[in-house]
Tab-separated table of C-alpha atoms in Angstrom:
chain	number	residue	atom	x	y	z
A	1	MET	CA	-3.199	-2.740	24.880
A	2	GLY	CA	-4.884	-5.166	22.832
A	3	LEU	CA	-5.182	-9.007	23.810
A	4	CYS	CA	-2.863	-9.916	20.948
A	5	ASN	CA	-0.303	-7.701	22.283
A	6	MET	CA	-0.566	-9.419	25.598
A	7	GLY	CA	0.396	-12.700	24.015
A	8	HIS	CA	-3.324	-13.858	23.813
A	9	ARG	CA	-3.835	-14.725	20.211
A	10	PRO	CA	-7.105	-16.355	19.026
A	11	PRO	CA	-6.614	-19.864	17.662
A	12	GLY	CA	-8.229	-19.075	14.389
A	13	ARG	CA	-9.437	-16.402	12.098
A	14	VAL	CA	-11.117	-13.357	13.506
A	15	ALA	CA	-14.024	-11.444	11.945
A	16	ILE	CA	-15.163	-8.187	13.448
A	17	GLY	CA	-18.872	-7.328	12.386
A	18	TRP	CA	-19.754	-3.639	12.922
A	19	GLY	CA	-23.022	-1.705	12.377
A	20	CYS	CA	-22.888	1.355	10.490
A	21	ASN	CA	-25.772	2.847	12.809
A	22	ASP	CA	-24.384	1.452	16.029
A	23	ARG	CA	-25.141	3.991	18.700
A	24	LEU	CA	-23.631	2.103	21.432
A	25	LEU	CA	-20.284	1.383	19.851
A	26	LEU	CA	-19.720	4.043	17.606
A	27	PRO	CA	-18.008	3.296	14.209
A	28	ARG	CA	-14.952	5.218	14.875
A	29	GLN	CA	-14.256	2.566	17.643
A	30	ALA	CA	-13.796	-0.035	14.954
A	31	LYS	CA	-10.198	1.113	14.744
A	32	ARG	CA	-9.632	0.105	18.423
A	33	ALA	CA	-11.102	-3.459	17.880
A	34	GLN	CA	-9.005	-3.885	14.612
A	35	ALA	CA	-5.781	-2.783	16.820
A	36	ALA	CA	-6.863	-5.322	19.291
A	37	PHE	CA	-6.906	-8.122	16.709
A	38	PRO	CA	-4.510	-7.321	14.146
A	39	GLY	CA	-5.144	-9.157	10.806
A	40	ALA	CA	-8.895	-9.325	11.648
A	41	ARG	CA	-11.640	-8.959	8.979
A	42	LEU	CA	-13.704	-5.788	9.528
A	43	GLN	CA	-17.172	-6.196	8.208
A	44	TRP	CA	-19.468	-3.224	7.985
A	45	PHE	CA	-23.137	-3.831	8.132
A	46	ARG	CA	-25.336	-1.235	6.364
A	47	ASP	CA	-28.644	-0.329	7.940
A	48	CYS	CA	-27.520	-1.970	11.073
A	49	GLY	CA	-27.370	-0.944	14.725
A	50	HIS	CA	-25.785	-2.606	17.727
A	51	PHE	CA	-27.148	-6.323	16.938
A	52	PRO	CA	-26.317	-7.185	13.370
A	53	GLN	CA	-27.704	-10.618	14.138
A	54	TRP	CA	-31.137	-9.033	14.428
A	55	ASP	CA	-30.609	-6.292	11.765
A	56	GLN	CA	-28.975	-8.184	9.043
A	57	PRO	CA	-29.189	-11.918	9.928
A	58	ASP	CA	-28.271	-13.282	6.478
A	59	GLU	CA	-25.090	-11.187	6.317
A	60	THR	CA	-24.133	-12.225	9.922
A	61	VAL	CA	-24.499	-15.740	9.083
A	62	ARG	CA	-22.447	-15.201	5.881
A	63	LEU	CA	-19.585	-13.437	7.799
A	64	ILE	CA	-19.580	-16.345	10.441
A	65	LEU	CA	-19.426	-19.111	7.920
A	66	GLU	CA	-16.996	-17.465	5.600
A	67	THR	CA	-14.578	-17.003	8.629
A	68	THR	CA	-15.199	-20.371	10.407
A	69	GLY	CA	-16.000	-22.668	7.438
């Protein structure tokens, strides 16, 4: 059961950033993240592992600013 299903909705927009090469949280698990936060934007980061802020810093900043700005 996702957080939103339990009545805990985030106060703003939600973005989920996922590395295509993440070996800790496999890409197929992104569906679970989306189920936990319906309506969230899912952004895939190419050539990126578990830490998009290290592997794709410019794209990570862009996603954050587009979501919160």
